[in-house]
């Protein structure tokens, strides 16, 4: 290990560490003119800059400290991280249901990369059992790494590949599917899978984690247990997202794939059902449905996989004073579909009208959704709405903008006939359009319940 004592450090950073005999993995207190930092010195990548020392703080965050600002390093111990999780064969019990975990990447499949101090995708079946052995109490788990990407890099190729993998697994008789996915775009993938995978006989549960599993506050293990339990035992045969319900680790929520959205950049309870209520609550003990109108598990294999997707579709998030060139550039670049996230009930300003008219004349499908997220597009209320309908803009009911985008890509992938596209768009397939919002749906589980109140009171002065 001698060579790795200062792994990756060069230049000024290396000489500072040597000065204080502070080896990589030392548990230290670093004093600088700006204050004190307590944590563990992480190794660096060979390509990292020579001026900074990287410290993993107790909070789990990594900071780079400029070597020249360091006045003192006090060494309190050494704490070498072992990133190799022991690989163990997953036990097989013929009495337990068979579940397949398909990995696409994201934080849930990540550990800290000691070379860079960054979170990188890594996924092997044995590691999973090694780190969450409770999974073996629930089912026989088989895993397959489809992709290893952070979810901003998911796209049609991966959506289609995932839908096809689901089809293959159902064909082979699997009893439940879990899809590990980065949280950032999990709701996009949940939406497109809700259209590409029809009539699934088994639960298909998407899961991620907001904090990587090397951090004490990680939600990875619990989310995995909840999602695997849902896939193995629940009778909900839908595409769902399974993530923390409240801010603490009490239960998970199962959200319908077309009504869910990532709503907080860092909370573990980031996923919320929008314009509706979640399907169920899940704990390590039980699954409690909150509604009854979900599709039930069946024993056939009659899933329908339809992976059509037209990539020339865009979402335009309207803002006041938007100029028509935004719409014009989509027209000039041969886009076939535009989903607008309009203000209020579904509005844009008058200067865009001529461009919207041009879009219609060029046969581009233009759908309106609302950037309020909650509520319906209503284009009969104000003149703006009526004018826009005359220009060919079609109200998209209460489809979420990202869901509208996915559905329009899917519809245009199947046909260029705009009447047929409209029929596909406006016929609810997987709860993406509902007749009404439930009266108790608005921001449910986001306040007014004991654990949330307790959490808020900790910070209230
Ligand atoms: N950037 C990550 C991703 O979406 C975040 C996560 O997994 O939570 O892939």
mmCIF file with all atom_site columns, C-alpha atoms and ligand atoms in Angstrom, residues 106-107 150-152 182-184 209-210 262, ligand 1:
data_model
loop_
_atom_site.group_PDB
_atom_site.id
_atom_site.type_symbol
_atom_site.label_atom_id
_atom_site.label_alt_id
_atom_site.label_comp_id
_atom_site.label_asym_id
_atom_site.label_entity_id
_atom_site.label_seq_id
_atom_site.pdbx_PDB_ins_code
_atom_site.Cartn_x
_atom_site.Cartn_y
_atom_site.Cartn_z
_atom_site.occupancy
_atom_site.B_iso_or_equiv
_atom_site.pdbx_formal_charge
_atom_site.auth_seq_id
_atom_site.auth_comp_id
_atom_site.auth_asym_id
_atom_site.auth_atom_id
_atom_site.pdbx_PDB_model_num
ATOM   1  C CA . UNK A 1 106 ? -27.829 6.473  -11.047 1.00 0.00 ? 106 UNK A CA 1
ATOM   2  C CA . UNK A 1 107 ? -26.879 6.950  -7.426  1.00 0.00 ? 107 UNK A CA 1
ATOM   3  C CA . UNK A 1 150 ? -26.585 8.922  -14.586 1.00 0.00 ? 150 UNK A CA 1
ATOM   4  C CA . UNK A 1 151 ? -30.130 9.533  -15.567 1.00 0.00 ? 151 UNK A CA 1
ATOM   5  C CA . UNK A 1 152 ? -29.588 12.782 -17.459 1.00 0.00 ? 152 UNK A CA 1
ATOM   6  C CA . UNK A 1 182 ? -31.099 7.751  -11.364 1.00 0.00 ? 182 UNK A CA 1
ATOM   7  C CA . UNK A 1 183 ? -33.684 9.898  -9.658  1.00 0.00 ? 183 UNK A CA 1
ATOM   8  C CA . UNK A 1 184 ? -33.233 13.028 -11.772 1.00 0.00 ? 184 UNK A CA 1
ATOM   9  C CA . UNK A 1 209 ? -31.734 6.841  -4.155  1.00 0.00 ? 209 UNK A CA 1
ATOM   10 C CA . UNK A 1 210 ? -31.010 10.439 -3.363  1.00 0.00 ? 210 UNK A CA 1
ATOM   11 C CA . UNK A 1 262 ? -39.136 14.700 -8.709  1.00 0.00 ? 262 UNK A CA 1
HETATM 12 N N1 . LIG B 2 .   ? -27.722 12.476 -10.957 1.00 0.00 ? 1   LIG B N1 1
HETATM 13 C C1 . LIG B 2 .   ? -28.241 11.233 -10.438 1.00 0.00 ? 1   LIG B C1 1
HETATM 14 C C2 . LIG B 2 .   ? -29.073 10.591 -11.509 1.00 0.00 ? 1   LIG B C2 1
HETATM 15 O O1 . LIG B 2 .   ? -30.178 10.969 -11.751 1.00 0.00 ? 1   LIG B O1 1
HETATM 16 C C3 . LIG B 2 .   ? -29.000 11.438 -9.201  1.00 0.00 ? 1   LIG B C3 1
HETATM 17 C C4 . LIG B 2 .   ? -29.586 10.225 -8.570  1.00 0.00 ? 1   LIG B C4 1
HETATM 18 O O2 . LIG B 2 .   ? -29.463 9.102  -8.976  1.00 0.00 ? 1   LIG B O2 1
HETATM 19 O O3 . LIG B 2 .   ? -30.276 10.419 -7.558  1.00 0.00 ? 1   LIG B O3 1
HETATM 20 O O4 . LIG B 2 .   ? -28.604 9.696  -12.145 1.00 0.00 ? 1   LIG B O4 1
#
